[in-house]
């Protein structure tokens, strides 16, 4: 009887672990939004990096860092009220952008948007942006590539790397007029 009790207890503990993992505060995601304008190879446009919420309910975001590789020709963060920004060219190419909160901490459930002027890579393809979110007692680093689920790896990853598809000019979507642009709706699961 004791073995059955231990086996049940182990199963119950395993189930509780799964429930606690799912029920714990969701990690935010770093999201790239092109706002209806294609990222065209060799051209420039603005993208927005969205941080959905703080690291934990009691931990607001204090700093955000983004890293892009050498193919990204240039990045320039635009002004965000209450935040300072800096850009550093990396020794092996690419860029490191840092935003630091200088104002009132952003409440946990509030998204923060960081517009960035980008000189896109000259070759069409998918390009990633590694993002780090720093809070008073924790942090998140979104740098995991999407992959199908396997026996030991869930999909999507808990800390996915945001990516952008840079297209050839012939494949660029025609910009929509402001009157016809629908509000951005993202199907992001937390």
Coordinates of N, CA and C in Angstrom, one line a residue:
X1 N 0.8 -1.2 0.0 CA 0.0 0.0 0.0 C 0.9 1.2 0.0
X2 N 2.0 1.2 0.7 CA 2.8 2.3 0.8 C 3.4 2.7 -0.6
X3 N 3.7 1.7 -1.4 CA 4.2 1.9 -2.8 C 3.2 2.6 -3.6
X4 N 2.0 2.2 -3.6 CA 0.9 2.9 -4.3 C 0.8 4.3 -3.9
X5 N 0.8 4.5 -2.6 CA 0.8 5.9 -2.0 C 1.9 6.7 -2.6
X6 N 3.1 6.2 -2.6 CA 4.3 6.9 -3.1 C 4.1 7.2 -4.6
X7 N 3.7 6.2 -5.3 CA 3.5 6.4 -6.8 C 2.4 7.4 -7.0
X8 N 1.3 7.4 -6.3 CA 0.3 8.4 -6.5 C 0.8 9.8 -6.1
X9 N 1.6 9.8 -4.9 CA 2.2 11.1 -4.5 C 3.1 11.6 -5.6
X10 N 3.9 10.8 -6.1 CA 4.8 11.2 -7.2 C 4.1 11.7 -8.4
X11 N 3.0 11.1 -8.8 CA 2.1 11.5 -9.9 C 1.5 12.8 -9.6
X12 N 1.0 13.0 -8.4 CA 0.3 14.2 -7.9 C 1.3 15.3 -7.9
X13 N 2.5 15.1 -7.4 CA 3.6 16.1 -7.4 C 3.9 16.5 -8.8
X14 N 4.0 15.5 -9.7 CA 4.4 15.8 -11.1 C 3.3 16.7 -11.7
X15 N 2.0 16.4 -11.5 CA 0.9 17.2 -12.0 C 0.9 18.6 -11.4
X16 N 1.2 18.7 -10.1 CA 1.2 20.0 -9.5 C 2.4 20.8 -10.1
X17 N 3.5 20.2 -10.4 CA 4.6 20.9 -11.0 C 4.2 21.5 -12.3
X18 N 3.5 20.7 -13.1 CA 3.0 21.1 -14.4 C 2.0 22.3 -14.2
X19 N 1.0 22.1 -13.3 CA 0.1 23.2 -13.1 C 0.7 24.5 -12.6
X20 N 1.7 24.3 -11.7 CA 2.4 25.5 -11.1 C 3.2 26.2 -12.3
X21 N 3.8 25.4 -13.1 CA 4.5 26.0 -14.2 C 3.6 26.8 -15.1
X22 N 2.5 26.2 -15.5 CA 1.5 26.9 -16.4 C 0.9 28.0 -15.7
X23 N 0.6 27.9 -14.4 CA -0.2 29.0 -13.7 C 0.7 30.1 -13.2
X24 N 2.0 29.9 -13.2 CA 2.9 31.0 -12.8 C 2.8 32.2 -13.7
X25 N 3.3 33.4 -13.3 CA 3.2 34.5 -14.1 C 3.9 34.2 -15.5
X26 N 3.2 34.6 -16.5 CA 3.7 34.3 -17.9 C 4.9 35.3 -18.2
X27 N 5.9 34.7 -18.8 CA 6.9 35.6 -19.2 C 6.4 36.5 -20.4
X28 N 6.9 37.7 -20.5 CA 6.5 38.5 -21.6 C 7.3 38.0 -22.8
X29 N 7.0 38.6 -23.9 CA 7.7 38.2 -25.1 C 8.2 39.5 -25.7
X30 N 9.4 39.5 -26.4 CA 9.8 40.6 -27.2 C 9.2 40.4 -28.6
X31 N 8.4 41.3 -29.1 CA 7.7 41.2 -30.3 C 8.2 42.3 -31.3
X32 N 8.4 41.9 -32.5 CA 8.7 42.9 -33.6 C 7.5 43.1 -34.3
X33 N 7.1 44.4 -34.5 CA 5.9 44.8 -35.3 C 6.3 45.8 -36.4
X34 N 6.0 45.4 -37.6 CA 6.4 46.3 -38.7 C 5.3 47.3 -39.1
X35 N 4.2 47.2 -38.4 CA 3.1 48.2 -38.6 C 2.6 48.3 -40.0
X36 N 2.5 47.1 -40.7 CA 2.0 47.1 -42.0 C 2.9 47.5 -43.1
X37 N 4.2 47.7 -42.8 CA 5.2 48.1 -43.8 C 6.2 47.0 -43.9
X38 N 6.4 46.4 -45.1 CA 7.4 45.3 -45.3 C 8.8 45.8 -45.0
X39 N 9.7 44.9 -44.4 CA 11.1 45.2 -44.3 C 11.7 44.8 -45.6
X40 N 12.2 45.8 -46.4 CA 12.7 45.6 -47.7 C 14.2 45.6 -47.7
X41 N 14.8 44.6 -48.3 CA 16.2 44.4 -48.4 C 16.9 45.7 -49.0
X42 N 17.9 46.2 -48.2 CA 18.6 47.4 -48.7 C 17.9 48.7 -48.5
X43 N 16.7 48.7 -47.9 CA 16.0 49.9 -47.7 C 15.9 50.2 -46.2
X44 N 15.3 51.3 -45.8 CA 15.1 51.7 -44.4 C 13.7 51.8 -44.1
X45 N 13.3 51.5 -42.8 CA 12.0 51.8 -42.3 C 12.0 51.7 -40.8
X46 N 10.8 51.8 -40.2 CA 10.7 51.8 -38.7 C 10.0 50.5 -38.3
X47 N 10.6 49.8 -37.3 CA 9.9 48.7 -36.7 C 9.7 49.1 -35.2
X48 N 8.9 48.3 -34.5 CA 8.7 48.5 -33.1 C 8.9 47.2 -32.4
X49 N 9.7 47.4 -31.3 CA 10.0 46.2 -30.4 C 9.0 46.4 -29.2
X50 N 8.2 45.4 -29.0 CA 7.2 45.5 -27.9 C 7.6 44.6 -26.8
X51 N 7.6 45.1 -25.6 CA 7.8 44.3 -24.4 C 6.4 44.2 -23.7
X52 N 5.8 43.1 -23.6 CA 4.4 43.0 -23.2 C 4.1 43.3 -21.8
X53 N 5.0 43.0 -20.8 CA 4.8 43.3 -19.4 C 6.1 43.0 -18.7
X54 N 6.1 43.4 -17.4 CA 7.3 43.2 -16.5 C 7.6 41.7 -16.4
X55 N 8.7 41.4 -15.7 CA 9.2 40.0 -15.5 C 8.2 39.3 -14.6
X56 N 7.8 39.9 -13.5 CA 6.9 39.2 -12.6 C 5.9 40.3 -12.1
X57 N 4.7 40.0 -11.5 CA 3.8 41.0 -11.1 C 4.4 42.1 -10.2
X58 N 5.3 41.7 -9.4 CA 5.9 42.7 -8.5 C 7.2 43.3 -9.1
X59 N 7.6 43.0 -10.3 CA 8.8 43.5 -10.9 C 8.6 44.2 -12.2
X60 N 8.7 45.5 -12.2 CA 8.6 46.3 -13.5 C 9.8 46.2 -14.3
X61 N 9.7 46.5 -15.5 CA 10.9 46.5 -16.4 C 11.8 47.7 -16.2
X62 N 13.0 47.5 -15.9 CA 14.0 48.7 -15.7 C 14.8 48.9 -16.9
X63 N 15.1 47.9 -17.7 CA 16.1 48.0 -18.8 C 15.7 47.0 -19.9
X64 N 15.9 47.3 -21.1 CA 15.7 46.4 -22.2 C 17.0 46.5 -23.1
X65 N 17.5 45.4 -23.6 CA 18.6 45.4 -24.5 C 18.3 44.5 -25.7
X66 N 18.7 45.0 -26.8 CA 18.5 44.2 -28.1 C 19.8 44.1 -28.8
X67 N 20.0 42.9 -29.4 CA 21.2 42.6 -30.1 C 20.9 42.1 -31.5
X68 N 21.5 42.7 -32.6 CA 21.3 42.3 -33.9 C 22.6 42.0 -34.6
X69 N 22.7 41.1 -35.5 CA 23.9 40.7 -36.2 C 24.4 41.7 -37.3
X70 N 25.6 41.4 -37.8 CA 26.2 42.2 -38.8 C 25.4 42.5 -40.0
X71 N 24.5 41.6 -40.5 CA 23.7 42.0 -41.7 C 22.8 43.2 -41.5
X72 N 22.4 43.5 -40.3 CA 21.6 44.7 -40.0 C 22.6 45.9 -40.2
X73 N 22.3 46.7 -41.2 CA 23.3 47.8 -41.6 C 23.3 48.9 -40.6
X74 N 22.2 49.3 -40.0 CA 22.2 50.3 -38.9 C 20.9 50.3 -38.2
X75 N 20.9 50.7 -36.9 CA 19.7 50.8 -36.1 C 19.8 52.1 -35.3
X76 N 18.7 52.7 -35.1 CA 18.7 54.0 -34.4 C 17.3 54.0 -33.6
X77 N 17.4 53.8 -32.2 CA 16.2 53.9 -31.4 C 15.6 55.3 -31.5
X78 N 14.3 55.3 -31.6 CA 13.6 56.6 -31.5 C 13.2 56.9 -30.1
X79 N 12.9 58.2 -29.8 CA 12.6 58.6 -28.4 C 11.4 57.9 -27.8
X80 N 11.5 57.5 -26.6 CA 10.4 56.9 -25.8 C 10.4 57.6 -24.5
X81 N 9.2 58.2 -24.2 CA 9.1 59.1 -23.0 C 9.5 58.2 -21.7
X82 N 10.3 58.8 -20.9 CA 10.7 58.1 -19.6 C 11.9 57.1 -19.8
X83 N 12.4 57.0 -21.0 CA 13.5 56.1 -21.3 C 14.7 56.8 -22.0
X84 N 15.9 56.4 -21.7 CA 17.1 56.8 -22.4 C 17.5 55.7 -23.3
X85 N 18.2 55.9 -24.3 CA 18.7 54.8 -25.2 C 20.1 55.1 -25.7
X86 N 20.8 54.0 -26.0 CA 22.1 54.1 -26.6 C 22.3 53.0 -27.5
X87 N 23.2 53.2 -28.5 CA 23.5 52.1 -29.5 C 25.0 52.0 -29.5
X88 N 25.5 50.7 -29.5 CA 26.9 50.4 -29.6 C 27.1 49.5 -30.7
X89 N 28.1 49.8 -31.6 CA 28.5 48.9 -32.7 C 29.3 47.8 -32.0
X90 N 29.0 46.5 -32.4 CA 29.7 45.4 -31.8 C 31.0 45.1 -32.6
X91 N 32.0 44.6 -31.9 CA 33.3 44.4 -32.5 C 33.3 43.4 -33.6
X92 N 32.4 42.4 -33.6 CA 32.2 41.4 -34.7 C 31.1 41.8 -35.7
X93 N 30.7 43.0 -35.6 CA 29.6 43.5 -36.4 C 28.3 43.4 -35.7
X94 N 27.3 44.1 -36.2 CA 26.0 44.1 -35.5 C 25.9 45.3 -34.5
X95 N 24.8 45.3 -33.8 CA 24.5 46.4 -32.9 C 23.9 45.9 -31.6
X96 N 24.1 46.7 -30.6 CA 23.6 46.5 -29.2 C 22.9 47.8 -28.8
X97 N 21.6 47.7 -28.7 CA 20.7 48.8 -28.3 C 20.4 48.6 -26.8
X98 N 20.5 49.7 -26.0 CA 20.1 49.6 -24.6 C 19.1 50.7 -24.3
X99 N 18.0 50.4 -23.7 CA 17.0 51.4 -23.2 C 17.0 51.3 -21.7
X100 N 17.0 52.4 -21.0 CA 17.0 52.4 -19.5 C 15.8 53.3 -19.0
X101 N 15.0 52.7 -18.1 CA 13.9 53.5 -17.6 C 14.4 54.6 -16.7
X102 N 14.0 55.8 -16.9 CA 14.4 56.9 -16.1 C 13.2 57.5 -15.3
X103 N 12.1 57.0 -15.6 CA 10.9 57.6 -15.0 C 10.3 56.6 -14.0
X104 N 9.0 56.7 -13.8 CA 8.2 55.8 -12.9 C 8.2 54.4 -13.5
X105 N 8.5 53.4 -12.7 CA 8.5 52.0 -13.2 C 7.1 51.7 -13.9
X106 N 7.3 51.0 -15.0 CA 6.1 50.6 -15.8 C 5.4 49.5 -15.1
X107 N 4.1 49.6 -14.8 CA 3.3 48.6 -14.1 C 3.4 47.3 -14.9
X108 N 3.3 46.2 -14.1 CA 3.5 44.8 -14.7 C 2.7 44.6 -16.0
X109 N 1.4 44.9 -16.0 CA 0.5 44.6 -17.1 C 0.6 45.6 -18.2
X110 N 1.5 46.5 -18.2 CA 1.6 47.5 -19.3 C 2.6 47.2 -20.3
X111 N 2.2 47.2 -21.5 CA 3.2 47.0 -22.6 C 4.0 48.2 -22.9
X112 N 5.3 48.1 -23.3 CA 6.1 49.2 -23.6 C 6.6 49.0 -25.0
X113 N 6.6 50.1 -25.8 CA 6.9 50.0 -27.2 C 8.2 50.9 -27.5
X114 N 9.1 50.3 -28.2 CA 10.4 50.9 -28.6 C 10.5 51.0 -30.1
X115 N 10.2 52.1 -30.7 CA 10.4 52.2 -32.1 C 11.8 52.4 -32.5
X116 N 12.2 51.7 -33.6 CA 13.6 51.7 -34.0 C 13.7 52.0 -35.6
X117 N 14.5 52.9 -36.0 CA 14.7 53.1 -37.4 C 15.8 52.1 -37.8
X118 N 15.5 51.4 -38.9 CA 16.4 50.3 -39.3 C 16.8 50.4 -40.7
X119 N 18.1 50.2 -41.0 CA 18.6 50.0 -42.4 C 18.7 48.5 -42.5
X120 N 17.8 48.0 -43.3 CA 17.6 46.5 -43.4 C 18.8 45.9 -44.1
X121 N 19.1 44.6 -43.8 CA 20.1 43.8 -44.5 C 19.9 43.9 -46.0
X122 N 20.9 43.8 -46.8 CA 20.8 43.9 -48.3 C 20.3 42.6 -48.9
X123 N 20.3 41.5 -48.2 CA 19.9 40.2 -48.7 C 18.6 39.8 -48.0
X124 N 17.6 39.4 -48.9 CA 16.3 38.9 -48.3 C 16.6 37.7 -47.4
X125 N 15.7 37.5 -46.4 CA 15.9 36.4 -45.5 C 15.3 36.7 -44.1
X126 N 15.4 35.7 -43.2 CA 14.8 35.9 -41.9 C 16.0 36.3 -40.9
X127 N 15.8 37.3 -40.2 CA 16.8 37.9 -39.3 C 16.3 38.0 -37.9
X128 N 17.0 37.6 -36.9 CA 16.6 37.6 -35.5 C 17.2 38.8 -34.8
X129 N 16.5 39.1 -33.7 CA 16.9 40.1 -32.7 C 16.8 39.5 -31.3
X130 N 18.0 39.3 -30.7 CA 18.0 38.8 -29.3 C 17.6 39.9 -28.4
X131 N 16.7 39.6 -27.4 CA 16.2 40.7 -26.6 C 16.4 40.2 -25.1
X132 N 16.9 41.2 -24.3 CA 17.0 40.9 -22.8 C 16.2 42.0 -22.1
X133 N 15.3 41.5 -21.2 CA 14.5 42.4 -20.3 C 15.0 42.2 -18.9
X134 N 15.4 43.3 -18.3 CA 15.9 43.3 -16.9 C 15.0 44.0 -15.9
X135 N 14.7 43.3 -14.8 CA 13.8 43.8 -13.8 C 14.6 43.7 -12.5
X136 N 14.0 44.3 -11.4 CA 14.8 44.3 -10.1 C 15.4 43.0 -9.7
X137 N 14.7 41.9 -9.8 CA 15.2 40.7 -9.2 C 15.2 39.5 -10.2
X138 N 14.9 39.8 -11.5 CA 14.9 38.7 -12.5 C 15.1 39.3 -13.9
X139 N 15.3 38.5 -14.9 CA 15.4 38.9 -16.2 C 15.0 37.8 -17.2
X140 N 14.7 38.2 -18.4 CA 14.4 37.3 -19.5 C 15.3 37.5 -20.6
X141 N 15.8 36.5 -21.3 CA 16.6 36.6 -22.5 C 15.9 35.8 -23.6
X142 N 15.3 36.5 -24.6 CA 14.6 35.9 -25.7 C 15.6 35.7 -26.8
X143 N 16.1 34.4 -26.9 CA 17.0 34.1 -28.0 C 16.8 32.6 -28.5
X144 N 15.8 32.0 -28.1 CA 15.5 30.6 -28.5 C 14.8 30.6 -29.9
X145 N 15.4 29.8 -30.8 CA 14.8 29.7 -32.1 C 13.5 28.8 -32.0
X146 N 12.5 29.1 -32.9 CA 11.4 28.2 -33.0 C 11.8 26.9 -33.6
X147 N 11.2 25.8 -33.1 CA 11.4 24.5 -33.6 C 10.2 23.6 -33.2
X148 N 10.0 22.6 -33.9 CA 8.9 21.7 -33.6 C 9.2 21.0 -32.2
X149 N 8.1 20.7 -31.5 CA 8.3 20.0 -30.2 C 8.9 18.7 -30.4
X150 N 9.8 18.3 -29.4 CA 10.4 17.0 -29.4 C 10.1 16.4 -28.0
X151 N 10.5 15.2 -27.8 CA 10.3 14.5 -26.5 C 10.8 15.4 -25.3
X152 N 11.8 16.1 -25.5 CA 12.4 16.9 -24.4 C 12.4 18.4 -24.6
X153 N 11.8 18.9 -25.7 CA 11.8 20.3 -25.9 C 10.4 20.8 -26.3
X154 N 9.8 21.7 -25.6 CA 8.4 22.1 -26.0 C 8.5 23.1 -27.1
X155 N 7.4 23.3 -27.8 CA 7.3 24.3 -28.8 C 6.0 25.1 -28.7
X156 N 5.9 26.4 -28.8 CA 7.1 27.2 -29.0 C 7.9 27.3 -27.8
X157 N 9.2 27.8 -27.9 CA 10.0 27.9 -26.7 C 9.5 28.9 -25.8
X158 N 9.9 28.8 -24.5 CA 9.4 29.8 -23.5 C 10.0 31.2 -23.7
X159 N 11.2 31.2 -24.3 CA 11.8 32.5 -24.6 C 12.2 32.7 -26.0
X160 N 11.2 32.8 -26.9 CA 11.5 32.8 -28.4 C 12.2 34.1 -28.8
X161 N 13.1 34.0 -29.7 CA 13.8 35.1 -30.3 C 12.8 35.8 -31.4
X162 N 12.6 37.1 -31.2 CA 11.8 37.7 -32.3 C 12.6 37.8 -33.6
X163 N 11.8 37.6 -34.7 CA 12.5 37.6 -36.0 C 11.7 38.4 -37.0
X164 N 12.3 38.9 -38.0 CA 11.7 39.7 -39.1 C 12.1 39.1 -40.4
X165 N 11.1 39.0 -41.3 CA 11.3 38.6 -42.7 C 11.7 39.8 -43.6
X166 N 12.9 39.9 -44.1 CA 13.3 40.9 -45.0 C 13.1 40.4 -46.4
X167 N 12.3 41.2 -47.2 CA 11.9 40.7 -48.5 C 12.6 41.5 -49.6
X168 N 12.6 41.0 -50.8 CA 13.1 41.7 -52.0 C 12.0 42.8 -52.3
X169 N 12.4 43.9 -52.9 CA 11.5 44.9 -53.2 C 10.3 44.5 -54.0
X170 N 10.5 43.5 -54.9 CA 9.4 43.0 -55.8 C 8.4 42.2 -54.9
X171 N 8.8 41.8 -53.7 CA 7.9 41.0 -52.9 C 7.3 41.8 -51.8
X172 N 7.6 43.1 -51.7 CA 7.1 43.9 -50.6 C 5.6 44.1 -50.7
X173 N 4.9 44.1 -49.6 CA 3.5 44.3 -49.5 C 3.2 45.8 -49.8
X174 N 2.2 46.1 -50.5 CA 1.9 47.5 -50.8 C 1.4 48.1 -49.4
X175 N 1.9 49.3 -49.1 CA 1.4 49.9 -47.8 C -0.1 50.2 -47.9
X176 N -0.7 50.0 -46.8 CA -2.2 50.3 -46.7 C -2.3 51.7 -46.3
X177 N -3.4 52.4 -46.8 CA -3.7 53.7 -46.3 C -4.1 53.6 -44.8
X178 N -3.9 54.7 -44.1 CA -4.2 54.8 -42.7 C -5.7 54.4 -42.4
X179 N -6.5 54.8 -43.4 CA -8.0 54.5 -43.2 C -8.3 53.0 -43.3
X180 N -7.4 52.2 -43.9 CA -7.7 50.8 -44.1 C -6.9 49.9 -43.2
X181 N -5.9 50.5 -42.5 CA -5.1 49.6 -41.6 C -5.8 49.2 -40.4
X182 N -6.0 47.9 -40.2 CA -6.6 47.4 -39.0 C -5.7 47.5 -37.8
X183 N -6.2 47.6 -36.6 CA -5.3 47.6 -35.5 C -4.5 46.3 -35.4
X184 N -3.3 46.4 -34.9 CA -2.4 45.3 -34.8 C -3.0 44.3 -33.8
X185 N -3.3 43.1 -34.3 CA -3.8 42.1 -33.3 C -2.8 40.9 -33.5
X186 N -2.2 40.6 -32.4 CA -1.3 39.5 -32.3 C -1.9 38.3 -31.5
X187 N -1.7 37.1 -32.0 CA -2.1 35.9 -31.3 C -1.0 35.4 -30.5
X188 N -0.6 36.1 -29.4 CA 0.5 35.6 -28.6 C -0.1 35.0 -27.4
X189 N 0.4 33.8 -27.1 CA 0.0 33.1 -25.9 C 1.1 33.3 -24.8
X190 N 0.6 33.5 -23.6 CA 1.6 33.8 -22.5 C 1.7 32.5 -21.7

